[in-house]
CSV table of C-alpha atoms and ligand atoms in Angstrom, one decimal:
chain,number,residue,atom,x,y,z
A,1,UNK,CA,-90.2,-28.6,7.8
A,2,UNK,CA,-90.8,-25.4,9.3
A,3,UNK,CA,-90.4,-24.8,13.3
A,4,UNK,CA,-92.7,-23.7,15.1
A,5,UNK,CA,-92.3,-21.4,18.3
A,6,UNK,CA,-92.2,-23.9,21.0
A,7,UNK,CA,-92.6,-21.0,23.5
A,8,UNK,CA,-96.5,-20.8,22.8
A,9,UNK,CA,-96.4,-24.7,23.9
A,10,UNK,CA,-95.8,-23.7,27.3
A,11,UNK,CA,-99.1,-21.3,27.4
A,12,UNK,CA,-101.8,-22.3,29.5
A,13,UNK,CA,-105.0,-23.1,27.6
A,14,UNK,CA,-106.5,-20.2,25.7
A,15,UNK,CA,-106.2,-16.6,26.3
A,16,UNK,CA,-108.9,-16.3,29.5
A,17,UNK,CA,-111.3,-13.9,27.4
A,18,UNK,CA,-112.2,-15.9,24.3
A,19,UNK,CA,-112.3,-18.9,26.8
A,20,UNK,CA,-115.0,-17.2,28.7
A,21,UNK,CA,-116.5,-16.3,25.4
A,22,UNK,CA,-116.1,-19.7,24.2
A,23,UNK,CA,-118.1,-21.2,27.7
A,24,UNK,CA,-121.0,-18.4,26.9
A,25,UNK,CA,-121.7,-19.5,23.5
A,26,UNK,CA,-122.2,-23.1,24.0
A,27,UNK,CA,-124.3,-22.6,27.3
A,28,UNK,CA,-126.5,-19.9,24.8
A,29,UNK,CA,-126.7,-22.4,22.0
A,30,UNK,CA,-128.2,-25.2,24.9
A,31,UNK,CA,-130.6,-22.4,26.4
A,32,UNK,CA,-131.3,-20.0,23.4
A,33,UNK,CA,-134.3,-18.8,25.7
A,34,UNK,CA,-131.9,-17.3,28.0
A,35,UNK,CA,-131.3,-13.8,28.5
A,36,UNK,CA,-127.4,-13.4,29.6
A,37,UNK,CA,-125.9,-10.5,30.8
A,38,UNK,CA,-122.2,-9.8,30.1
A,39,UNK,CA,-120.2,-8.2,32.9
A,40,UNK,CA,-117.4,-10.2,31.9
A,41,UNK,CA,-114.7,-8.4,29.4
A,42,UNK,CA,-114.0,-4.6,30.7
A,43,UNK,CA,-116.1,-3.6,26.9
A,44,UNK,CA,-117.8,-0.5,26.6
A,45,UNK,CA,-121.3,-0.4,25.8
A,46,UNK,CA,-122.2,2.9,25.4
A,47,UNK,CA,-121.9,5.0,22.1
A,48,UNK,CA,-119.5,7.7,21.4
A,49,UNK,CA,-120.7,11.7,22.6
A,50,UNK,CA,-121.3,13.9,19.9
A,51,UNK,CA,-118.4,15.9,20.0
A,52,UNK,CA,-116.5,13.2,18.8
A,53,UNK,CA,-118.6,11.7,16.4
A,54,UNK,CA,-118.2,15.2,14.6
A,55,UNK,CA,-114.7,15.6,15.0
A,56,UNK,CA,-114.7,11.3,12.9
A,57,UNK,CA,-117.1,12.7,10.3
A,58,UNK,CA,-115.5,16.1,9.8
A,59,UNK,CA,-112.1,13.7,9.5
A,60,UNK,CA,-114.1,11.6,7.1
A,61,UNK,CA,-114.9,14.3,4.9
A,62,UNK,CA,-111.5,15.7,5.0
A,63,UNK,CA,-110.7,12.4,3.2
A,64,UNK,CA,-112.5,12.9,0.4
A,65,UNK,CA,-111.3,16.2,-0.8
A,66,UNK,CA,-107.8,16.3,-2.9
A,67,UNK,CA,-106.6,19.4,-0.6
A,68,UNK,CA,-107.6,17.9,2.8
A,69,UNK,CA,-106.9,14.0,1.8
A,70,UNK,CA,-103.8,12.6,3.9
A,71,UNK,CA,-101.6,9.5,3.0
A,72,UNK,CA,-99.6,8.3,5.7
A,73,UNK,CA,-99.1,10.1,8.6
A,74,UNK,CA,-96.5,10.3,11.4
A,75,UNK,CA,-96.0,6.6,13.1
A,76,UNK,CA,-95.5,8.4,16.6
A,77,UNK,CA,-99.0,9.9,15.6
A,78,UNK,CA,-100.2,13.7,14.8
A,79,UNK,CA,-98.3,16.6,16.4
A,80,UNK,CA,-102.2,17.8,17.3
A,81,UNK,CA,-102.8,14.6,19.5
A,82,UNK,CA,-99.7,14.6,20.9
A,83,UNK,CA,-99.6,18.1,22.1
A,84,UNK,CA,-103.6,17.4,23.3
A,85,UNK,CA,-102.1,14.6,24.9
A,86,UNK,CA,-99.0,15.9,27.0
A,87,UNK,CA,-101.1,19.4,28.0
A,88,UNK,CA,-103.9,17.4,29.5
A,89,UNK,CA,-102.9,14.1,30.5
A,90,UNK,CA,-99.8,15.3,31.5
A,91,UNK,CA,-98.8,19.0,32.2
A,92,UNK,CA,-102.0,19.8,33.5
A,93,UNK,CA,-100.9,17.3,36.6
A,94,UNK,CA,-97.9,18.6,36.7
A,95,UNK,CA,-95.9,15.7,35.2
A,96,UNK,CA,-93.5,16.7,32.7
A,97,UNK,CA,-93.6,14.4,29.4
A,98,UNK,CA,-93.4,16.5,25.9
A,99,UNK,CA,-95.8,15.7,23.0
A,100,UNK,CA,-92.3,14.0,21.5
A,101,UNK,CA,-92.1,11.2,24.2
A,102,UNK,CA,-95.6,9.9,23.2
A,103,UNK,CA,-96.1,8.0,21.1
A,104,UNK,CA,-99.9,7.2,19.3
A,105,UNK,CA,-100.9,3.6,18.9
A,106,UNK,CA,-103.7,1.7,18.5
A,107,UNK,CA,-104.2,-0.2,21.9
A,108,UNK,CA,-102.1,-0.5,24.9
A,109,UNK,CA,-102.5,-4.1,24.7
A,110,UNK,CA,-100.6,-4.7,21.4
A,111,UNK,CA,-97.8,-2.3,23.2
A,112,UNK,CA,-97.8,-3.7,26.6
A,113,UNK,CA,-96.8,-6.7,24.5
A,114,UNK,CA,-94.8,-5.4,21.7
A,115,UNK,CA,-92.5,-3.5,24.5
A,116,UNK,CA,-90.4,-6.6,25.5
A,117,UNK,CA,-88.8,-6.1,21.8
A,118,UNK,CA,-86.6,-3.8,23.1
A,119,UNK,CA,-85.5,-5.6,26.5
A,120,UNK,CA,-82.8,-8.2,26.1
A,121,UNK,CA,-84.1,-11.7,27.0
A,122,UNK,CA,-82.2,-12.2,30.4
A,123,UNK,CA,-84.2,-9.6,32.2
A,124,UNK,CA,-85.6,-10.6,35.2
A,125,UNK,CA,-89.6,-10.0,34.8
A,126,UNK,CA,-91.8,-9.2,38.0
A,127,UNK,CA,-95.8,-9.1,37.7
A,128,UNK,CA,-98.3,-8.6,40.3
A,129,UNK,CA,-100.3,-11.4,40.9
A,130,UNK,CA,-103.5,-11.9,39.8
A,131,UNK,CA,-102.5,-10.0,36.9
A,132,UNK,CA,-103.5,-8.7,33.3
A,133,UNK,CA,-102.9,-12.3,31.3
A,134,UNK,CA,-101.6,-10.1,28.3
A,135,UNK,CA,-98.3,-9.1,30.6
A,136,UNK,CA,-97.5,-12.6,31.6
A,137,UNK,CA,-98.5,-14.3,28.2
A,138,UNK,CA,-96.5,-12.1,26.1
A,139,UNK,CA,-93.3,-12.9,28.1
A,140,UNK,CA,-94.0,-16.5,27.4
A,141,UNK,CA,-94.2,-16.1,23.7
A,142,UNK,CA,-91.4,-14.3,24.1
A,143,UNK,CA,-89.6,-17.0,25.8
A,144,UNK,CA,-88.5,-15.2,28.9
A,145,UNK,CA,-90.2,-18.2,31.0
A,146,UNK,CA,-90.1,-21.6,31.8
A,147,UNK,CA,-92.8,-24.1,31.6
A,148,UNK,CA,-95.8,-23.2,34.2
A,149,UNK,CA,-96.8,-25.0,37.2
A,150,UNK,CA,-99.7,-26.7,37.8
A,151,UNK,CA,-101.1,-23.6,39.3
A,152,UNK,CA,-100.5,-21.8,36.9
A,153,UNK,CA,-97.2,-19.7,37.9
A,154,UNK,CA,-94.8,-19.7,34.9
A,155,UNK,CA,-90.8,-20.8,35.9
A,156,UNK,CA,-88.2,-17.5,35.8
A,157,UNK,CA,-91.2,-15.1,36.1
A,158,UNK,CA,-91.6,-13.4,40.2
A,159,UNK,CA,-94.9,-13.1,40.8
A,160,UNK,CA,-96.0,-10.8,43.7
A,161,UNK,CA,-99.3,-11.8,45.1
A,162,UNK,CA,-102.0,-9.4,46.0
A,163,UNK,CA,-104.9,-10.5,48.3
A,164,UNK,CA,-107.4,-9.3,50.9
A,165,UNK,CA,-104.8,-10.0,53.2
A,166,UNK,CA,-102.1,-8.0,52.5
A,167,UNK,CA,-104.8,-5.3,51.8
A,168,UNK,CA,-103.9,-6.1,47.6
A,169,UNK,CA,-100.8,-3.7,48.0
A,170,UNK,CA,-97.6,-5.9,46.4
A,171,UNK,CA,-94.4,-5.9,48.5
A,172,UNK,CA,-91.7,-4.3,47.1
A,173,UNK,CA,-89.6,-7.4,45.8
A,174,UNK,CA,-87.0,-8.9,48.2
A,175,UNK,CA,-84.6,-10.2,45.2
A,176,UNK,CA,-83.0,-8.0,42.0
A,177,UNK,CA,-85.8,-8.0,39.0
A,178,UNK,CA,-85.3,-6.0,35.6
A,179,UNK,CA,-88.9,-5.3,34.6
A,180,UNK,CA,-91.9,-4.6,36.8
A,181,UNK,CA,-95.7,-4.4,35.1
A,182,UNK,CA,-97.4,-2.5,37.4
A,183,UNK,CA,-101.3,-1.3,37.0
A,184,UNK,CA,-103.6,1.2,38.2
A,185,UNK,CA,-106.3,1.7,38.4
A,186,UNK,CA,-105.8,-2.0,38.8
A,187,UNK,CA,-107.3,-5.0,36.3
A,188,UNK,CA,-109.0,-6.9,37.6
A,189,UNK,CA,-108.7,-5.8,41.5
A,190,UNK,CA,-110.2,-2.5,40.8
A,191,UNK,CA,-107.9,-1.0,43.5
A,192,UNK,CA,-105.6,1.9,43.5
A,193,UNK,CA,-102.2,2.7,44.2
A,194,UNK,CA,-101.2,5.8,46.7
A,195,UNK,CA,-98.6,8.2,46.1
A,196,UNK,CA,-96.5,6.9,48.8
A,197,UNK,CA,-96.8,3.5,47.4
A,198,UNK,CA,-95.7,4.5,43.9
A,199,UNK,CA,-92.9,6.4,45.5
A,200,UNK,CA,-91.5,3.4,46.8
A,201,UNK,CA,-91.8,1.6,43.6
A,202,UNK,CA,-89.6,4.2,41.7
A,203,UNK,CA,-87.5,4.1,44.4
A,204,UNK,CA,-86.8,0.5,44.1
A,205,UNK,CA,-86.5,1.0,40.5
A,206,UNK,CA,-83.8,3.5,41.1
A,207,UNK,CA,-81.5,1.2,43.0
A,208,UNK,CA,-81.9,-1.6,41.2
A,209,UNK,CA,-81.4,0.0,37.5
A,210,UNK,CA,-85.0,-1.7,36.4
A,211,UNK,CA,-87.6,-0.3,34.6
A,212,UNK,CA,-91.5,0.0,35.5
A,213,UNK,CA,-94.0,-0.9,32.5
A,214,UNK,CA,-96.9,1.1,34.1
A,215,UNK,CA,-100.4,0.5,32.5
A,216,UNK,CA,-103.0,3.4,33.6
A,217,UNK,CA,-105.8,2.3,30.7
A,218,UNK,CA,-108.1,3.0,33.8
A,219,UNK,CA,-107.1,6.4,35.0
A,220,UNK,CA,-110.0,8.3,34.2
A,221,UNK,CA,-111.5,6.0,36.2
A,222,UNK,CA,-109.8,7.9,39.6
A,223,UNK,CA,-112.5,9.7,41.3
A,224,UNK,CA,-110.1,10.3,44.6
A,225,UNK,CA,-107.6,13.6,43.9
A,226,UNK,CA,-105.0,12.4,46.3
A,227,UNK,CA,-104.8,9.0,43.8
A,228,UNK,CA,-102.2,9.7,41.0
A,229,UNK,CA,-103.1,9.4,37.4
A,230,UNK,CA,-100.0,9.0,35.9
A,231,UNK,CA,-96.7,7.4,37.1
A,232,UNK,CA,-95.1,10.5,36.3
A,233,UNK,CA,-96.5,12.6,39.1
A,234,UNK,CA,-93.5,10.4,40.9
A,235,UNK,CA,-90.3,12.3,41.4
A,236,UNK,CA,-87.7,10.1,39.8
A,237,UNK,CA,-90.1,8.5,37.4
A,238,UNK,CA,-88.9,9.7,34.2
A,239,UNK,CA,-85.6,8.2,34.6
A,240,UNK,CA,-87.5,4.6,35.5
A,241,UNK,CA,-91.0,4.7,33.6
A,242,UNK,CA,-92.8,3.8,30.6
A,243,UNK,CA,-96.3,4.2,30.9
A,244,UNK,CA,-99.4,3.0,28.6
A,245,UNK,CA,-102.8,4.6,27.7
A,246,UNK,CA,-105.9,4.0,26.3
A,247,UNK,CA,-108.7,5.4,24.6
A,248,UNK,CA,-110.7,2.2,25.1
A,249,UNK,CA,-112.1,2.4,28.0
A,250,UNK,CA,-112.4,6.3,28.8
A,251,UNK,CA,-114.0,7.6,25.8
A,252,UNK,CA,-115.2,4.6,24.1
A,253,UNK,CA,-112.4,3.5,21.9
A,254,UNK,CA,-112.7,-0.5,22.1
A,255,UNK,CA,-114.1,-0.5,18.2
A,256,UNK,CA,-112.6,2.4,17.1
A,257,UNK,CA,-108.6,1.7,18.6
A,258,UNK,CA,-106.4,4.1,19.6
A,259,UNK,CA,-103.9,4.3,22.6
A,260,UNK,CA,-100.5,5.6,23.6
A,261,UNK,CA,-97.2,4.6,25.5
A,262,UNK,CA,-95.0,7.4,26.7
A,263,UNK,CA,-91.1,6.4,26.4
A,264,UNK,CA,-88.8,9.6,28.4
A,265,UNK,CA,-86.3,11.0,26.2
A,266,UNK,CA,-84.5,10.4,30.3
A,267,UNK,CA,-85.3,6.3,30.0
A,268,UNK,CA,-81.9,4.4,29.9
A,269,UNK,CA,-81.4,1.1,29.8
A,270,UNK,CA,-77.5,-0.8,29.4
A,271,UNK,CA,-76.1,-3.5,26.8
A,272,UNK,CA,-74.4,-6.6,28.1
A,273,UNK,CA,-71.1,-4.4,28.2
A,274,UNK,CA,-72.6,-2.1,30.7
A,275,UNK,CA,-72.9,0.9,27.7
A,276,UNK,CA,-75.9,2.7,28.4
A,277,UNK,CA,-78.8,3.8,26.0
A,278,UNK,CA,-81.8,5.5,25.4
A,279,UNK,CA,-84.7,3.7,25.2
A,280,UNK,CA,-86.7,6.3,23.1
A,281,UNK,CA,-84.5,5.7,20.4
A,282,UNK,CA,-85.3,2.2,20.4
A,283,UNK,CA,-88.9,2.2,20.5
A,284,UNK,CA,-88.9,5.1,18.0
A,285,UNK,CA,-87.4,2.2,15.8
A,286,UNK,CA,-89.4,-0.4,16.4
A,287,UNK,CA,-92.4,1.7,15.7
A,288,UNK,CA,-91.3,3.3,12.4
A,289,UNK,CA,-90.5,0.0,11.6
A,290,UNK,CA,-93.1,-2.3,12.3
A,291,UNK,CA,-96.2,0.5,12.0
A,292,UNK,CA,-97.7,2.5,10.1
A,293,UNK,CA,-99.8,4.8,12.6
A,294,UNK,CA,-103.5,5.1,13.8
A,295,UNK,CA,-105.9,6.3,11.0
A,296,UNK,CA,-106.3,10.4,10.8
A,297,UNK,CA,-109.9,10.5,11.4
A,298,UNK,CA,-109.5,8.3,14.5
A,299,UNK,CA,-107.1,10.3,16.0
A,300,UNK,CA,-108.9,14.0,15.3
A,301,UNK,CA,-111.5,12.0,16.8
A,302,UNK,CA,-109.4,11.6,20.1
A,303,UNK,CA,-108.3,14.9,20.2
A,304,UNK,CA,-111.5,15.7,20.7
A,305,UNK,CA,-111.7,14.1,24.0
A,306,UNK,CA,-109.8,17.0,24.9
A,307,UNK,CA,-112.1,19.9,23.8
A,308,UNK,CA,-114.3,22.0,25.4
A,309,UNK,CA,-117.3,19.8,24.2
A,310,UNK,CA,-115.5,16.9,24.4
A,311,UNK,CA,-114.4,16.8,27.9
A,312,UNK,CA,-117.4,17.0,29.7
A,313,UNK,CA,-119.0,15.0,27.6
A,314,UNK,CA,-116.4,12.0,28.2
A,315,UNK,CA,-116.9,12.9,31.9
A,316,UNK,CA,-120.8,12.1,31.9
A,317,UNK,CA,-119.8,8.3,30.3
A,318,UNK,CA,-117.0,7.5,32.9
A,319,UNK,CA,-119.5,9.0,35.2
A,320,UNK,CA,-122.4,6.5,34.1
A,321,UNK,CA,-119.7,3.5,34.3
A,322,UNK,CA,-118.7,4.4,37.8
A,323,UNK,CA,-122.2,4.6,39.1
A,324,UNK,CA,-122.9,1.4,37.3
A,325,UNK,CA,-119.8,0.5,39.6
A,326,UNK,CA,-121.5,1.7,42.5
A,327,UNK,CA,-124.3,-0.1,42.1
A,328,UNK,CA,-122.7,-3.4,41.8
A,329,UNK,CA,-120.3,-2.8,44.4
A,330,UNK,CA,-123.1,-1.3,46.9
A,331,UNK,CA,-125.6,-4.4,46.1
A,332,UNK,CA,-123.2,-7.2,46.7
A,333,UNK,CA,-122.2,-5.5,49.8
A,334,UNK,CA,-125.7,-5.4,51.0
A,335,UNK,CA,-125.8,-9.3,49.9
A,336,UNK,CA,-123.1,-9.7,52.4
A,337,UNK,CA,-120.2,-10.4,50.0
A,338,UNK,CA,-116.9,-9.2,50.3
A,339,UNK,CA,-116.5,-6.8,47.6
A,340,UNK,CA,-113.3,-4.7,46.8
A,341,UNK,CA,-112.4,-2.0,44.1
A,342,UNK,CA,-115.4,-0.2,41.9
A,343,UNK,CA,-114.9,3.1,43.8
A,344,UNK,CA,-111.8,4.6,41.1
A,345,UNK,CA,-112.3,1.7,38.7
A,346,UNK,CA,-114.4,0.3,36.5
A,347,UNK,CA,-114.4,-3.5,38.5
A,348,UNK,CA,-115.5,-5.0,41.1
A,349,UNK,CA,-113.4,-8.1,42.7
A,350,UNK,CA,-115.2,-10.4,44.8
A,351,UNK,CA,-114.5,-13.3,46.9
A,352,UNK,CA,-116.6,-15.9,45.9
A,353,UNK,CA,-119.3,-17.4,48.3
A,354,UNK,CA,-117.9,-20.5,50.5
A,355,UNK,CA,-114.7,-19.6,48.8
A,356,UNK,CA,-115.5,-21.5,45.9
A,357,UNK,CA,-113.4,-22.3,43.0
A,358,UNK,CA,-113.3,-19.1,40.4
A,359,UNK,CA,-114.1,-21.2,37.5
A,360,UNK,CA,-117.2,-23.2,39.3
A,361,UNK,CA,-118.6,-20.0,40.4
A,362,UNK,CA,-118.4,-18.6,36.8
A,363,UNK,CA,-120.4,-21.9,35.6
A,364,UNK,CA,-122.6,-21.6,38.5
A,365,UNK,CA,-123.3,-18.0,37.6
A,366,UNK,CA,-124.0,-18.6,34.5
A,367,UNK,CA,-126.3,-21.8,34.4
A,368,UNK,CA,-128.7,-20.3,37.3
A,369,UNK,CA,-128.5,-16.6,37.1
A,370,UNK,CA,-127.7,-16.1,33.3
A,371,UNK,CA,-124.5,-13.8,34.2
A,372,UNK,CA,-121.2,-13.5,33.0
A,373,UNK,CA,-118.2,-12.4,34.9
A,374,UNK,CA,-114.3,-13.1,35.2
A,375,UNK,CA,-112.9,-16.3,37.3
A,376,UNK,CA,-110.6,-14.6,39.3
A,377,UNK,CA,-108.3,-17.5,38.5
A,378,UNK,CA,-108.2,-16.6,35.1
A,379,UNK,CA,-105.8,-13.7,36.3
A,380,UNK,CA,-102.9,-15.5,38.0
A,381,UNK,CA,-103.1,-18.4,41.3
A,382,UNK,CA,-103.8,-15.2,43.7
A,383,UNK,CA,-106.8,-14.8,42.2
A,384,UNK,CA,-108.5,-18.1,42.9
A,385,UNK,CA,-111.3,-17.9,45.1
A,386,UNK,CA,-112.3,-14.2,43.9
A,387,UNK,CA,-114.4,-13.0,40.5
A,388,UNK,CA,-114.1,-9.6,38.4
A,389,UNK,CA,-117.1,-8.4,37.5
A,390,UNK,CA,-117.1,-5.5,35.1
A,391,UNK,CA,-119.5,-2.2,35.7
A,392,UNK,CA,-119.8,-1.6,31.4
A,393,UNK,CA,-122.9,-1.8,30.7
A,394,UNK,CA,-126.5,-0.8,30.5
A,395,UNK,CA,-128.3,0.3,33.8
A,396,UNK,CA,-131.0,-1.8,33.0
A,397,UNK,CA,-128.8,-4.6,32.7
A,398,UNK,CA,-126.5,-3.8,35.9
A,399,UNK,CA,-129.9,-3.3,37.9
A,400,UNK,CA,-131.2,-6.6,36.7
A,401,UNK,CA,-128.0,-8.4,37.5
A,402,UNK,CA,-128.0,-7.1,41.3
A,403,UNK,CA,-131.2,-8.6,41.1
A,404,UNK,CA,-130.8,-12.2,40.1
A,405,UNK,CA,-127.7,-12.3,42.3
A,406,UNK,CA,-129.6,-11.7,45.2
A,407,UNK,CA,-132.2,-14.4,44.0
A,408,UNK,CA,-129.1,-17.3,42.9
A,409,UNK,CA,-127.6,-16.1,46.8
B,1,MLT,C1,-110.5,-6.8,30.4
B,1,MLT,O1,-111.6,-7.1,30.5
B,1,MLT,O2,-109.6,-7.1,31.2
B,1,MLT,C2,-110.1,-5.9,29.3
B,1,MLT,O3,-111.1,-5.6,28.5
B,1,MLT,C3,-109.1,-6.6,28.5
B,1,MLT,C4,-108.4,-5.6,27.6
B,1,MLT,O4,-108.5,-4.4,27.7
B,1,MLT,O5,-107.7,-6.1,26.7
């Protein structure tokens, strides 16, 4: 008979988010009167601006005429995106990554996953802890774990906690690792990371040969300038980085897919013979290989994110999460919870009243108020006793869940 992968044996439960979903639909099928509101998964809610709902149906119609259709395209994506992509995101910062390092995807969670192809299976893998599941899961499958521990914490894997205490900045790890996840704007914490702070990360990196996986799907999200956007804007970084994007969450992307992960043409990495290689030329492999590239309307469509109408017209959305942010942040505060993150990010990270138990809060949230959030628990052992609560949404909806908080309270 067939095998199966025994590494998915060792995964806890199921993937947090359809467990959530899975809790919500049975309490909604015993209380079909209820009206719940969903600040749970990070999913946007509001509709795409005009300027890039012209740019899909002008991409659409380009389809249907014989001298405009297009068959495949490019796997590392459109020469237009990529150059929108490294003048913007990039240059415009003054981080140097060239439209040929980028490569166009369609979600940085399928990459943040698909990445440890190209890493041999000793490496040493460091995540911050409470962390994005997708980063720790995807190791498992891989098999670069052991089994996990009853709290949660997989064997082989370093975990770094973040907490209130240590003011959620990780320490800079004490033992030789290979690969480092690192995010920011932070899921779920919400908080940032300062220049300084990256600095010492690429630092470490340096001297210990590893290489940082930096997600930034939240950067649009910064509102402080002294914050970095990308981890480029780190001298050294090039020689030490890969970084993931996302269309998701900035301009509205979660239906729609699109993303990108920047590999330096500068990234090295060794074989087991100490020979070293480029690991551009590895992911340009895998990529050609296993995909086929994001559609052509979708990705004229993200170019325009970067146009003259586009841009402020993404800006007003992030705008409306952040204040949605704000709001939640603001009214918990004036509840007299402790609240952290929401001020360059689109969540807000709680501790739970009484310190209660992530998971019993979430039920308790949702039986008396009708809310949905994120057990904090759900994101790694350091995050038991805190709850992510996401600002996408409507206003009326955000207002109204301030409100029966303060009532459940
Ligand atoms: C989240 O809620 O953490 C995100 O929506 C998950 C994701 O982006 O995959």
């Amino acid at each position: 008979m067939a095998r199966i992968n025994e590494d998915y044996q060792k995964l806890k439960a199921g993937y947090l988010f359809p467990e959530i979903g899975r809790r919500v639909t049975k309490f909604c099928s015993e209380h079909p009167e209820a009206k719940v509101i969903r600040l749970g998964i990070g999913d946007v809610t509001e509709p795409l601006p005009p300027a890039l709902i012209a740019a899909l149906h002008k991409a659409v119609d380009e389809m249907g005429v014989r001298s405009s259709f297009r068959g495949y395209g490019p796997e590392q994506g459109y020469d237009f995106l990529r150059q929108a992509i490294a003048d913007n995101d990039f240059k415009a910062r003054g981080a140097a990554v060239e439209p040929d390092e980028i490569f166009v995807s369609d979600g940085s969670k399928c990459d943040s996953g698909n990445i440890l192809e190209i890493f041999g299976q000793d490496n040493i893998v460091a995540v911050i802890d409470p962390v994005y599941p997708v980063y720790v899961d995807t190791n498992v499958m891989a098999g670069r774990t052991g089994p996990a521990s009853d709290a949660g914490r997989y064997e082989k894997l370093v975990y770094i906690p973040v907490t209130a205490e240590n003011g959620f900045v990780p320490a800079i790890p004490d033992q030789h690792v290979d690969l480092i996840y690192l995010c920011y704007p932070n899921n779920p914490t919400g908080m940032t990371a300062t220049k300084a702070e990256l600095q010492r990360w690429v630092d470490y990196a340096r001297r210990e040969q590893a290489i940082i996986l930096y997600d930034a799907a939240y950067e649009r999200f910064i509102t402080d300038p002294e914050i970095p956007h990308s981890i480029y804007e780190i001298p050294g970084a090039r020689e030490v980085a890969i970084e993931f994007r996302s269309f998701s969450k900035t301009a509205g992307f979660t239906g729609l897919r699109c993303a990108f992960t920047v590999v330096p043409k500068t990234l090295m990495a060794s074989t087991a013979t100490g020979e070293k290689l480029p690991l551009h030329a590895l992911w340009n492999r895998r990529h050609t290989t296993k995909f086929n590239g994001v559609s052509y309307p979708v990705q004229r469509c993200a170019e325009a994110i970067y146009s003259a109408e586009g841009k402020p017209q993404v800006q007003a959305i992030v705008d409306f999460y952040l204040e949605n942010a704000r709001i939640v942040r603001e009214g918990l505060k004036g509840m007299g919870m402790e609240v952290y993150g929401g001020v360059n990010a689109p969540y807000v990270w709680l501790k739970t009243p009484g310190n209660q138990p992530s998971w019993a809060f979430f039920d308790r949230l949702l039986q008396d108020a009708h809310l949905v959030g994120t057990p904090g628990s759900g994101f790694g052992a350091s995050g038991e006793g805190y709850f992510r609560l996401s600002a996408f949404n409507s206003r009326a909806n955000v207002e109204e869940a301030m409100v029966r908080f303060r009532k459940m309270l």
